[in-house]
CSV table of C-alpha atoms and ligand atoms in Angstrom, one decimal:
chain,number,residue,atom,x,y,z
A,63,MET,CA,22.2,-7.8,11.1
A,64,ASP,CA,23.9,-10.8,9.9
A,65,LEU,CA,21.8,-13.8,9.3
A,66,PRO,CA,20.5,-16.4,12.0
A,67,GLU,CA,22.8,-19.9,12.3
A,68,GLY,CA,20.8,-22.3,10.6
A,69,LEU,CA,18.9,-19.9,8.7
A,70,LYS,CA,18.3,-18.9,4.3
A,71,LEU,CA,16.9,-17.1,2.8
A,72,ILE,CA,16.3,-19.3,-0.3
A,73,ASP,CA,16.0,-22.8,0.6
A,74,GLU,CA,18.0,-26.0,-2.0
A,75,ASN,CA,14.9,-26.0,-4.0
A,76,GLY,CA,15.0,-22.2,-4.4
A,77,LYS,CA,12.4,-21.9,-1.7
A,78,ARG,CA,12.2,-19.3,0.3
A,79,LEU,CA,11.6,-19.5,4.1
A,80,ASP,CA,7.8,-19.2,3.6
A,81,GLY,CA,8.4,-22.0,1.1
A,82,ARG,CA,6.9,-18.9,-2.1
A,83,ARG,CA,8.7,-19.0,-5.6
A,84,PRO,CA,11.0,-15.9,-6.0
A,85,ASP,CA,8.6,-14.2,-8.8
A,86,GLU,CA,5.5,-15.1,-5.8
A,87,LEU,CA,3.5,-12.0,-3.8
A,88,ARG,CA,2.2,-13.5,0.1
A,89,PRO,CA,-1.6,-14.2,0.0
A,90,ILE,CA,-3.7,-10.9,-0.5
A,91,LYS,CA,-6.9,-9.7,0.6
A,92,ILE,CA,-7.9,-6.3,0.0
A,93,GLU,CA,-12.3,-5.7,1.1
A,94,ALA,CA,-13.4,-2.1,0.7
A,95,GLY,CA,-16.0,0.1,3.0
A,96,VAL,CA,-15.2,-1.8,6.1
A,97,LEU,CA,-15.6,1.6,8.3
A,98,LYS,CA,-19.5,2.7,8.2
A,99,ARG,CA,-18.3,6.3,10.0
A,100,ALA,CA,-15.6,7.3,7.1
A,101,ASP,CA,-16.4,8.9,3.9
A,102,GLY,CA,-14.4,5.5,2.2
A,103,SER,CA,-11.7,2.6,4.0
A,104,ALA,CA,-10.8,-0.5,3.5
A,105,TYR,CA,-9.1,-3.4,4.7
A,106,VAL,CA,-6.1,-4.7,3.0
A,107,GLU,CA,-3.7,-8.6,4.7
A,108,MET,CA,-0.6,-9.3,2.5
A,109,GLY,CA,1.3,-11.6,4.8
A,110,LYS,CA,1.5,-11.2,7.8
A,111,ASN,CA,0.7,-6.9,7.4
A,112,LYS,CA,-2.5,-5.8,8.2
A,113,ILE,CA,-3.7,-2.6,7.3
A,114,LEU,CA,-7.2,-0.6,7.9
A,115,ALA,CA,-7.5,2.7,5.3
A,116,ALA,CA,-9.9,5.6,6.3
A,117,VAL,CA,-10.9,9.0,3.8
A,118,TYR,CA,-12.4,11.7,4.9
A,119,GLY,CA,-13.5,14.4,2.8
A,120,PRO,CA,-13.1,16.6,1.0
A,121,ARG,CA,-13.2,19.0,3.6
A,122,GLU,CA,-12.0,22.2,4.2
A,123,CYS,CA,-8.0,22.4,4.4
A,124,HIS,CA,-6.6,22.4,8.0
A,125,PRO,CA,-4.0,23.4,8.5
A,126,ARG,CA,-5.7,26.6,6.7
A,127,HIS,CA,-1.8,28.3,4.9
A,128,LEU,CA,-2.4,24.9,3.2
A,129,GLN,CA,-4.8,25.5,0.8
A,130,ASP,CA,-4.3,26.0,-2.8
A,131,PRO,CA,-5.9,28.0,-4.2
A,132,SER,CA,-7.0,25.8,-7.5
A,133,LYS,CA,-6.8,22.5,-5.9
A,134,ALA,CA,-7.5,20.2,-3.3
A,135,ILE,CA,-4.5,18.6,-1.7
A,136,VAL,CA,-4.2,15.0,-0.2
A,137,GLN,CA,-2.9,14.6,2.9
A,138,CYS,CA,-2.2,11.0,4.3
A,139,ALA,CA,-1.2,10.0,8.2
A,140,TYR,CA,0.3,6.6,8.2
A,141,ASN,CA,0.5,5.6,11.6
A,142,MET,CA,2.7,2.2,12.8
A,143,LEU,CA,-0.1,1.0,16.4
A,144,SER,CA,2.5,0.5,19.1
A,145,PHE,CA,0.9,-3.1,18.8
A,146,SER,CA,2.1,-3.6,15.3
A,147,VAL,CA,5.2,-5.5,15.3
A,148,ASP,CA,7.3,-7.5,18.2
A,149,ASP,CA,8.1,-4.9,19.9
A,150,ARG,CA,6.5,-2.3,21.4
A,151,LYS,CA,6.4,0.5,19.3
A,152,ARG,CA,6.8,3.8,21.3
A,153,PRO,CA,2.9,5.5,19.8
A,154,GLY,CA,3.0,9.6,17.6
A,155,PRO,CA,4.6,9.8,13.8
A,156,ASP,CA,8.6,9.7,14.3
A,157,ARG,CA,11.4,10.3,10.6
A,158,ARG,CA,10.5,7.2,9.3
A,159,SER,CA,5.6,6.8,9.4
A,160,ILE,CA,6.2,11.9,8.3
A,161,GLU,CA,8.4,9.9,5.0
A,162,ILE,CA,6.0,7.4,4.5
A,163,SER,CA,3.0,9.6,4.9
A,164,LYS,CA,5.0,12.0,2.7
A,165,ILE,CA,6.2,9.5,0.1
A,166,LEU,CA,1.8,7.9,-0.1
A,167,SER,CA,-0.1,12.6,-0.7
A,168,GLU,CA,2.4,12.5,-3.2
A,169,ALA,CA,1.6,8.4,-5.6
A,170,LEU,CA,-2.8,10.1,-4.9
A,171,GLU,CA,-1.7,13.1,-5.0
A,172,ARG,CA,-0.9,11.6,-8.9
A,173,VAL,CA,-4.5,10.2,-9.6
A,174,VAL,CA,-7.4,12.3,-7.9
A,175,PHE,CA,-8.8,14.7,-10.4
A,176,LEU,CA,-7.9,17.6,-7.4
A,177,GLU,CA,-8.8,20.9,-9.2
A,178,GLN,CA,-12.2,19.1,-8.7
A,179,PHE,CA,-12.0,20.5,-5.4
A,180,PRO,CA,-10.1,23.5,-4.8
A,181,ARG,CA,-9.5,24.8,-1.9
A,182,THR,CA,-9.7,21.1,0.5
A,183,SER,CA,-8.0,18.5,1.8
A,184,ILE,CA,-8.5,15.0,1.1
A,185,ASP,CA,-7.6,13.6,4.2
A,186,VAL,CA,-6.4,9.5,4.3
A,187,TYR,CA,-5.9,7.0,6.8
A,188,ILE,CA,-3.6,4.3,7.3
A,189,ALA,CA,-3.5,2.3,10.1
A,190,VAL,CA,-0.9,-0.8,10.3
A,191,LEU,CA,-2.2,-2.9,12.5
A,192,GLN,CA,0.6,-5.7,12.0
A,193,ALA,CA,3.7,-5.1,10.5
A,194,ASN,CA,5.4,-7.5,8.6
A,195,ALA,CA,7.6,-5.3,5.7
A,196,GLY,CA,6.1,-4.0,2.9
A,197,THR,CA,3.9,-2.0,4.8
A,198,ARG,CA,4.3,1.9,3.0
A,199,CYS,CA,3.1,-0.7,-0.2
A,200,ALA,CA,0.5,-2.5,1.6
A,201,GLY,CA,-0.6,1.1,2.9
A,202,LEU,CA,-0.6,2.5,-0.7
A,203,THR,CA,-2.8,-0.6,-2.2
A,204,ALA,CA,-5.5,0.1,0.5
A,205,ALA,CA,-6.0,3.5,0.6
A,206,SER,CA,-6.7,3.6,-3.1
A,207,VAL,CA,-9.1,1.1,-2.3
A,208,ALA,CA,-10.3,3.4,0.2
A,209,LEU,CA,-10.4,7.1,-2.0
A,210,ALA,CA,-12.3,4.5,-4.4
A,211,ASP,CA,-15.0,3.7,-2.1
A,212,ALA,CA,-15.8,7.5,-1.4
A,213,GLY,CA,-16.3,8.6,-3.8
A,214,ILE,CA,-13.3,10.7,-4.7
A,215,PRO,CA,-13.5,11.5,-9.1
A,216,MET,CA,-9.2,9.4,-9.6
A,217,ARG,CA,-8.0,8.3,-12.9
A,218,ASP,CA,-6.8,5.4,-11.3
A,219,LEU,CA,-6.5,3.1,-8.4
A,220,VAL,CA,-2.4,2.6,-7.2
A,221,PRO,CA,-0.9,-0.6,-6.9
A,222,ALA,CA,2.4,-0.8,-5.5
A,223,CYS,CA,4.3,-4.1,-4.4
A,224,ALA,CA,7.9,-4.5,-3.5
A,225,ALA,CA,10.9,-6.1,-5.6
A,226,GLY,CA,14.3,-7.2,-4.1
A,227,LYS,CA,17.7,-9.3,-3.5
A,228,VAL,CA,17.7,-11.6,-0.5
A,229,ALA,CA,20.6,-14.5,-0.5
A,230,ASP,CA,22.0,-13.6,-4.4
A,231,THR,CA,18.0,-14.2,-5.5
A,232,ILE,CA,16.3,-11.6,-7.6
A,233,VAL,CA,12.6,-12.1,-5.1
A,234,LEU,CA,9.5,-10.6,-5.4
A,235,ASP,CA,7.3,-8.8,-2.7
A,236,LEU,CA,10.1,-9.7,1.0
A,237,ASN,CA,8.9,-10.8,4.3
A,238,LYS,CA,10.2,-9.7,8.3
A,239,GLU,CA,13.2,-12.3,7.9
A,240,GLU,CA,13.8,-11.4,4.0
A,241,ASP,CA,13.5,-7.3,4.9
A,242,ASN,CA,15.8,-7.6,7.9
A,243,PHE,CA,18.2,-10.4,6.6
A,244,GLY,CA,17.9,-9.4,2.6
A,245,GLN,CA,20.9,-7.1,0.5
A,246,ALA,CA,18.2,-4.8,-1.1
A,247,ASP,CA,14.5,-4.4,-0.9
A,248,LEU,CA,12.7,-1.8,-3.7
A,249,PRO,CA,9.3,-0.6,-3.2
A,250,LEU,CA,7.5,0.8,-6.1
A,251,ALA,CA,4.0,1.4,-7.3
A,252,TYR,CA,2.7,0.9,-10.8
A,253,LEU,CA,-0.5,2.7,-12.8
A,254,PRO,CA,-0.3,-0.6,-15.4
A,255,ARG,CA,-3.5,0.5,-17.3
A,256,THR,CA,0.1,3.6,-18.6
A,257,GLY,CA,3.1,1.6,-17.5
A,258,GLU,CA,3.8,4.8,-14.7
A,259,ILE,CA,5.9,4.7,-12.0
A,260,LEU,CA,4.3,6.4,-8.9
A,261,LEU,CA,6.3,5.0,-6.5
A,262,LEU,CA,9.6,4.4,-6.3
A,263,GLN,CA,12.7,3.6,-3.2
A,264,MET,CA,15.2,1.1,-2.7
A,265,ASP,CA,17.2,0.0,0.1
A,266,GLY,CA,20.3,-1.5,-0.1
A,267,HIS,CA,22.8,-2.8,-3.4
A,268,MET,CA,21.4,-4.0,-6.4
A,269,THR,CA,23.6,-3.8,-9.8
A,270,GLN,CA,21.1,-2.4,-12.8
A,271,ASP,CA,20.8,-5.6,-14.7
A,272,GLU,CA,18.7,-6.6,-11.1
A,273,PHE,CA,18.1,-3.1,-10.5
A,274,GLU,CA,16.1,-3.9,-14.0
A,275,ARG,CA,14.4,-7.3,-13.2
A,276,ALA,CA,13.3,-6.0,-9.6
A,277,VAL,CA,11.7,-4.2,-11.2
A,278,GLU,CA,9.6,-6.2,-14.0
A,279,LEU,CA,8.8,-8.3,-10.5
A,280,ALA,CA,7.6,-6.1,-8.8
A,281,LYS,CA,5.4,-4.8,-11.4
A,282,GLY,CA,4.1,-8.2,-12.2
A,283,GLY,CA,2.5,-7.7,-8.4
A,284,CYS,CA,1.3,-4.8,-9.7
A,285,SER,CA,-1.2,-5.6,-12.3
A,286,ARG,CA,-2.4,-9.2,-10.6
A,287,ILE,CA,-3.4,-7.0,-6.8
A,288,TYR,CA,-3.9,-3.9,-10.0
A,289,ALA,CA,-6.6,-6.9,-10.8
A,290,LEU,CA,-7.4,-7.6,-6.5
A,291,GLN,CA,-8.0,-4.0,-5.9
A,292,GLN,CA,-10.3,-3.9,-9.3
A,293,GLU,CA,-12.5,-6.9,-7.8
A,294,ALA,CA,-12.6,-6.3,-3.5
A,295,LEU,CA,-15.0,-2.8,-5.8
A,296,LYS,CA,-17.0,-4.5,-7.5
A,297,ARG,CA,-17.6,-7.0,-4.7
A,298,LYS,CA,-18.7,-4.5,-2.9
A,299,TYR,CA,-21.0,-2.6,-5.3
A,300,SER,CA,-22.6,-5.8,-6.8
A,301,VAL,CA,-23.5,-6.0,-2.9
A,302,ILE,CA,-25.1,-3.3,-2.9
A,303,VAL,CA,-26.5,-2.8,-6.5
A,304,SER,CA,-28.5,-6.3,-5.4
A,305,GLU,CA,-29.6,-5.1,-1.9
A,306,GLU,CA,-31.4,-1.7,-3.7
A,307,GLU,CA,-32.1,-4.1,-6.1
A,308,SER,CA,-34.1,-6.3,-4.2
A,309,LYS,CA,-35.8,-3.9,-2.1
A,310,ALA,CA,-37.3,-2.4,-4.1
A,311,GLY,CA,-38.7,-5.6,-5.7
A,312,GLU,CA,-40.2,-5.8,-1.7
A,313,VAL,CA,-42.1,-2.2,-2.2
A,314,SER,CA,-44.0,-2.5,-6.5
B,611,ADP,P1,7.9,-1.1,4.8
B,611,ADP,O1,7.0,-2.0,6.1
B,611,ADP,O2,7.3,-0.7,3.8
B,611,ADP,O3,8.9,-2.7,4.3
B,611,ADP,P2,10.1,-0.1,6.2
B,611,ADP,O4,11.3,-1.6,5.3
B,611,ADP,O5,11.0,0.7,7.2
B,611,ADP,O6,8.8,-0.6,6.1
B,611,ADP,O7,10.3,-1.8,7.2
B,611,ADP,C1,10.1,-3.1,7.2
B,611,ADP,C2,9.1,-3.8,8.4
B,611,ADP,O8,10.1,-3.6,9.7
B,611,ADP,C3,7.9,-3.4,9.3
B,611,ADP,O9,7.2,-3.9,8.1
B,611,ADP,C4,7.6,-3.5,10.2
B,611,ADP,O10,7.6,-5.0,10.2
B,611,ADP,C5,9.3,-3.5,10.6
B,611,ADP,N1,9.6,-1.5,11.3
B,611,ADP,C6,9.5,-0.9,10.8
B,611,ADP,N2,9.5,-0.5,11.4
B,611,ADP,C7,9.7,-0.6,13.6
B,611,ADP,C8,9.7,0.1,14.6
B,611,ADP,N3,10.1,1.1,14.7
B,611,ADP,N4,9.5,-1.4,15.3
B,611,ADP,C9,9.2,-2.3,14.8
B,611,ADP,N5,10.0,-3.5,13.6
B,611,ADP,C10,10.1,-1.4,13.0
């Protein structure tokens, strides 16, 4: 698709369409524990993306042939709702959502202590309420906060964000216009504490040097998101602890 007339992805001041510098993330909001009936949940806004993640389990694995006697499995279901994009999206699974569900399950299986829950499934539902590029990353960011909120033992949270190439510039966290009209998109999930990469995909073309710069930029974005994930969990649980303390105070 060609860039519409007059639209400049990077202007003469080096700013992007939404006013960001190349190394800036979109505004991010993360909230833990937003749903009462799920075992764990999280809500994430990343720019215009709005994403809800809910976790159930560990519970008996269905279908049963997927049961593993030595460990749990993580079953992610990424679902982009019909009203989440400009043209109504046909409901139900498609190739894209099956692919995204698979890569997100694989990334989360790398951090959960699966051996503690043999024969079970940990079900993670990701609902994209509003999409504006980068939903797999925002979905993974939300899912790992929801897993922590469910009290599932895991060795780390999983922050994710994309970097890419737009108008020959390496930029962080592409929005929809940049994703549509840019030259490359590279979603990445990275654990800042250990340096592990749990998800790396790429769409488009970059030179090796550009690729390396994009990976570094995305890693920096992940480190910032990681801090926000931790803050969201602290906010939720410090409130609960202080409520408990005040209740205890009332009784005594
Ligand atoms: P991601 O959301 O992880 O960046 P893609 O690169 O596949 O995944 O999609 C980029 C964006 O394109 C999505 O966030 C969404 O805004 C839009 N999009 C994806 N699939 C559809 C669809 N079936 N209909 C309309 N828009 C879509």
